[in-house]
Tab-separated table of C-alpha atoms in Angstrom:
chain	number	residue	atom	x	y	z
I	27	GLY	CA	113.924	125.348	131.149
I	28	THR	CA	115.884	123.176	128.401
I	29	PRO	CA	114.541	123.376	125.176
I	30	ALA	CA	112.477	120.316	123.797
I	31	GLU	CA	114.501	120.017	120.866
I	32	VAL	CA	117.740	119.568	123.077
I	33	LYS	CA	115.902	117.249	125.786
I	34	PHE	CA	114.729	115.130	123.048
I	35	ASN	CA	118.324	114.751	121.223
I	36	ILE	CA	119.654	114.038	124.742
I	37	PHE	CA	117.612	111.296	125.419
I	38	LYS	CA	118.244	109.860	122.088
I	39	ARG	CA	121.682	109.660	122.046
I	40	ILE	CA	121.616	107.882	125.648
I	41	ASN	CA	118.978	105.662	124.401
I	42	THR	CA	121.288	102.611	123.510
I	43	GLY	CA	120.718	99.592	126.343
I	44	GLY	CA	118.520	96.938	125.570
I	45	LEU	CA	115.359	97.281	123.358
I	46	PRO	CA	116.169	101.224	122.055
I	47	LEU	CA	112.720	103.454	122.512
I	48	THR	CA	110.727	104.465	119.507
I	49	ALA	CA	110.758	108.178	119.074
I	50	GLN	CA	106.942	108.172	120.697
I	51	GLU	CA	108.291	106.619	123.355
I	52	ILE	CA	110.704	109.095	124.121
I	53	ARG	CA	108.269	111.763	124.145
I	54	HIS	CA	105.925	109.824	126.396
I	55	ALA	CA	108.887	109.642	128.929
I	56	LEU	CA	109.977	113.224	128.281
I	57	ASN	CA	106.185	114.776	128.696
I	58	GLN	CA	104.348	113.021	131.648
I	59	GLY	CA	101.217	114.330	132.727
I	60	PRO	CA	97.518	114.590	131.244
I	61	VAL	CA	98.869	113.926	127.605
I	62	THR	CA	100.072	110.569	127.996
I	63	ASN	CA	96.640	108.809	128.949
I	64	TYR	CA	95.073	111.425	126.680
I	65	LEU	CA	96.687	110.099	123.598
I	66	LYS	CA	96.447	106.482	124.805
I	67	SER	CA	92.517	106.957	125.170
I	68	LEU	CA	92.130	108.309	121.740
I	69	ALA	CA	94.360	105.706	120.063
I	70	GLU	CA	92.498	102.993	121.772
I	71	SER	CA	88.648	104.697	120.452
I	72	LYS	CA	86.720	102.983	118.325
I	73	ASP	CA	86.638	105.522	116.150
I	74	PHE	CA	90.362	105.441	115.692
I	75	ILE	CA	90.204	101.334	115.135
I	76	LEU	CA	87.648	101.451	112.792
I	77	ALA	CA	89.095	104.096	110.424
I	78	THR	CA	92.543	102.553	110.396
I	79	ASP	CA	90.658	99.223	110.639
I	80	ASN	CA	92.939	98.041	113.195
I	81	GLY	CA	95.817	98.760	111.255
I	82	VAL	CA	98.057	100.567	113.560
I	83	ALA	CA	99.439	98.593	116.339
I	84	ASP	CA	100.077	100.599	119.483
I	85	LYS	CA	102.426	97.798	121.028
I	86	ARG	CA	105.787	100.608	120.520
I	87	MET	CA	103.214	103.799	120.563
I	88	ALA	CA	102.592	104.149	116.758
I	89	ALA	CA	98.881	104.746	117.050
I	90	ARG	CA	99.449	107.305	119.706
I	91	GLU	CA	101.969	109.272	117.237
I	92	CYS	CA	99.267	109.178	114.729
I	93	VAL	CA	96.911	110.865	116.962
I	94	LEU	CA	99.691	113.438	118.036
I	95	ARG	CA	100.282	114.384	114.249
I	96	PHE	CA	96.817	115.155	114.250
I	97	LEU	CA	96.997	117.617	117.073
I	98	ALA	CA	100.444	118.866	116.195
I	99	PHE	CA	99.093	120.378	113.119
I	100	THR	CA	95.758	121.247	114.335
I	101	LEU	CA	97.340	123.464	116.952
I	102	ASN	CA	100.289	124.541	114.439
I	103	PRO	CA	98.769	125.433	110.909
I	104	PRO	CA	101.115	123.527	108.305
I	105	ASN	CA	101.794	126.624	106.300
I	106	THR	CA	103.553	128.282	109.483
I	107	TYR	CA	105.718	124.836	110.203
I	108	LYS	CA	109.394	125.653	110.043
I	109	ALA	CA	110.674	123.110	112.924
I	110	SER	CA	114.383	121.962	112.259
I	111	ASP	CA	113.579	118.463	114.196
I	112	PHE	CA	110.073	117.050	113.541
I	113	ASP	CA	110.406	114.821	116.696
I	114	ALA	CA	111.162	117.345	118.729
I	115	PHE	CA	108.424	119.417	117.284
I	116	LEU	CA	105.967	116.570	118.399
I	117	SER	CA	107.758	116.481	121.736
I	118	ASP	CA	106.919	120.112	121.944
I	119	VAL	CA	103.423	119.747	121.049
I	120	MET	CA	102.759	117.126	124.028
I	121	GLY	CA	104.323	119.677	126.285
I	122	SER	CA	101.637	122.055	125.040
I	123	LEU	CA	98.905	119.656	125.381
I	124	ASN	CA	99.543	118.975	129.187
I	125	ARG	CA	99.246	122.938	129.437
I	126	LEU	CA	95.999	123.121	128.113
I	127	SER	CA	92.865	123.207	130.064
I	128	GLU	CA	90.517	119.981	130.102
I	129	ILE	CA	87.966	121.672	128.013
I	130	GLU	CA	90.304	122.888	125.445
I	131	ARG	CA	91.724	119.142	125.155
I	132	ASN	CA	88.111	117.391	124.910
I	133	ASN	CA	87.317	120.069	122.040
I	134	LEU	CA	90.479	118.755	120.274
I	135	ALA	CA	89.398	115.402	120.842
I	136	ASN	CA	85.904	115.792	119.514
I	137	ARG	CA	87.567	117.375	116.003
I	138	PHE	CA	89.514	114.409	116.049
I	139	LEU	CA	86.667	111.790	116.405
I	140	ARG	CA	84.687	113.704	114.130
I	141	SER	CA	87.555	113.596	111.274
I	142	LEU	CA	87.973	109.929	111.887
I	143	ARG	CA	84.226	109.012	111.235
I	144	ALA	CA	84.425	111.381	108.280
I	145	ALA	CA	87.482	109.640	106.838
I	146	HIS	CA	86.123	106.229	107.249
I	147	ASP	CA	82.559	107.271	105.920
I	148	ILE	CA	84.541	108.848	102.707
I	149	PHE	CA	87.414	106.666	102.212
I	150	GLY	CA	86.156	103.353	103.977
I	151	TYR	CA	88.911	100.778	104.559
I	152	SER	CA	91.301	102.822	101.827
I	153	ALA	CA	91.724	105.253	104.185
I	154	PHE	CA	95.186	106.749	104.972
I	155	ARG	CA	96.864	104.200	102.874
I	156	LYS	CA	98.456	104.632	99.481
I	157	PRO	CA	97.166	103.517	96.384
I	158	LYS	CA	97.579	99.362	96.269
I	159	VAL	CA	99.600	97.740	93.884
I	160	ARG	CA	98.943	94.218	94.765
I	161	SER	CA	97.892	93.975	98.437
I	162	ARG	CA	96.536	96.518	100.378
I	163	SER	CA	99.334	99.365	101.794
I	164	PRO	CA	99.780	99.855	105.429
I	165	VAL	CA	98.479	102.696	107.285
I	166	ASN	CA	100.576	105.664	106.253
I	167	LYS	CA	101.514	108.209	109.384
I	168	ALA	CA	101.706	111.170	107.107
I	169	LEU	CA	98.832	110.445	104.598
I	170	PHE	CA	96.833	109.843	108.130
I	171	GLU	CA	97.859	113.317	109.385
I	172	VAL	CA	97.207	115.342	106.197
I	173	SER	CA	93.905	113.445	105.312
I	174	THR	CA	92.554	114.057	109.136
I	175	VAL	CA	93.729	117.449	109.452
I	176	THR	CA	92.300	118.424	106.020
I	177	ILE	CA	89.027	116.664	106.774
I	178	ASP	CA	88.818	118.854	110.098
I	179	LYS	CA	88.669	122.049	108.390
I	180	GLN	CA	85.661	121.030	106.561
I	181	SER	CA	82.263	122.179	106.976
I	182	ASP	CA	79.477	119.557	108.028
I	183	GLU	CA	77.821	120.271	104.674
I	184	SER	CA	80.989	119.726	102.624
I	185	ILE	CA	81.717	116.404	104.334
I	186	SER	CA	78.164	115.534	103.410
I	187	LYS	CA	78.955	116.001	99.743
I	188	LEU	CA	82.361	114.082	100.271
I	189	LYS	CA	80.233	110.987	101.677
I	190	LEU	CA	77.706	111.288	98.450
I	191	SER	CA	80.385	111.120	95.966
I	192	ARG	CA	82.798	109.058	97.597
I	193	ASN	CA	83.263	106.433	94.984
I	194	GLU	CA	84.502	109.398	92.720
I	195	VAL	CA	86.543	110.972	95.725
I	196	ILE	CA	88.191	107.567	96.025
I	197	ARG	CA	89.190	107.348	92.443
I	198	GLU	CA	90.434	111.144	92.039
I	199	VAL	CA	92.592	110.687	95.487
I	200	GLU	CA	93.985	107.507	94.250
I	201	LYS	CA	94.322	108.821	90.909
I	202	PHE	CA	96.238	111.771	92.241
I	203	MET	CA	98.712	109.935	94.138
I	204	ARG	CA	99.551	107.877	91.599
I	205	ASN	CA	100.601	110.564	89.384
I	206	ASP	CA	102.093	113.299	91.814
I	207	ALA	CA	105.416	111.561	92.587
I	208	GLU	CA	106.472	114.821	94.919
I	209	PHE	CA	103.435	113.787	96.983
I	210	ILE	CA	104.035	110.263	97.474
I	211	SER	CA	107.673	111.662	98.158
I	212	ALA	CA	106.446	113.788	101.075
I	213	ILE	CA	104.455	111.100	102.701
I	214	SER	CA	107.251	108.467	102.431
I	215	GLN	CA	110.630	109.984	103.091
I	216	SER	CA	111.992	113.008	105.127
I	217	THR	CA	108.594	113.469	106.220
I	218	GLY	CA	109.346	116.388	108.814
I	219	ASN	CA	111.200	118.320	106.505
I	220	VAL	CA	109.534	121.660	106.150
I	221	ALA	CA	109.346	121.767	102.234
I	222	LYS	CA	107.429	118.190	102.166
I	223	VAL	CA	105.216	119.098	105.071
I	224	ARG	CA	103.940	122.178	103.459
I	225	LEU	CA	103.673	120.652	99.983
I	226	ARG	CA	101.818	117.306	100.902
I	227	PHE	CA	98.931	119.615	103.028
I	228	GLN	CA	98.782	122.395	99.834
I	229	ARG	CA	98.353	119.691	97.240
I	230	PHE	CA	95.814	117.303	99.432
I	231	GLN	CA	93.329	119.963	100.305
I	232	LYS	CA	93.533	121.245	96.784
I	233	VAL	CA	92.360	117.719	95.399
I	234	LEU	CA	89.512	117.534	98.406
I	235	GLU	CA	88.437	120.858	98.058
I	236	GLY	CA	88.412	120.435	94.773
I	237	MET	CA	85.916	117.813	94.740
I	238	ILE	CA	83.301	119.375	96.633
I	239	SER	CA	83.425	122.697	94.587
């Protein structure tokens, strides 16, 4: 009956011996059940590896955190997000996923894989990455989250329109990110902050849907 936020923070404080666990490794330890293999299978899927260009290693469960972020904001609309502790929020979502039926988890998985395929078809190997300066940027977890969740909301017809104009979409999205310092901050620092979560979803959705209308 202990709240997820309390459990997570107690575990984090005693996590000092040897190699400290990452936040996702702590969540994995606290939420044993169907969700652990569920996140692993989605992180190892061909669609995830292709969409990220094999750019997220899962040795410390970073890929599983990306998957979890999509699921978290699919189950909890960003405009209602109000958590004071983002890591504990994600841990609580893992608990919620354990309580879903297999059919419900499969439906979410299919939505996630559809979004990944669409992101790859639209953005290619620049998907989930900040505009490059010299070399290609690494996959950004917050940008991964906001891109996949926003694409998931689009109809098949809208996704087809984005695919047909993919070069223009890439140019406009990169231009938007280069010129919007607040958005870059919202996907770079303190990404669990309530205001930053809402800002990045609102602005990315506005840009992407502006390319459809």
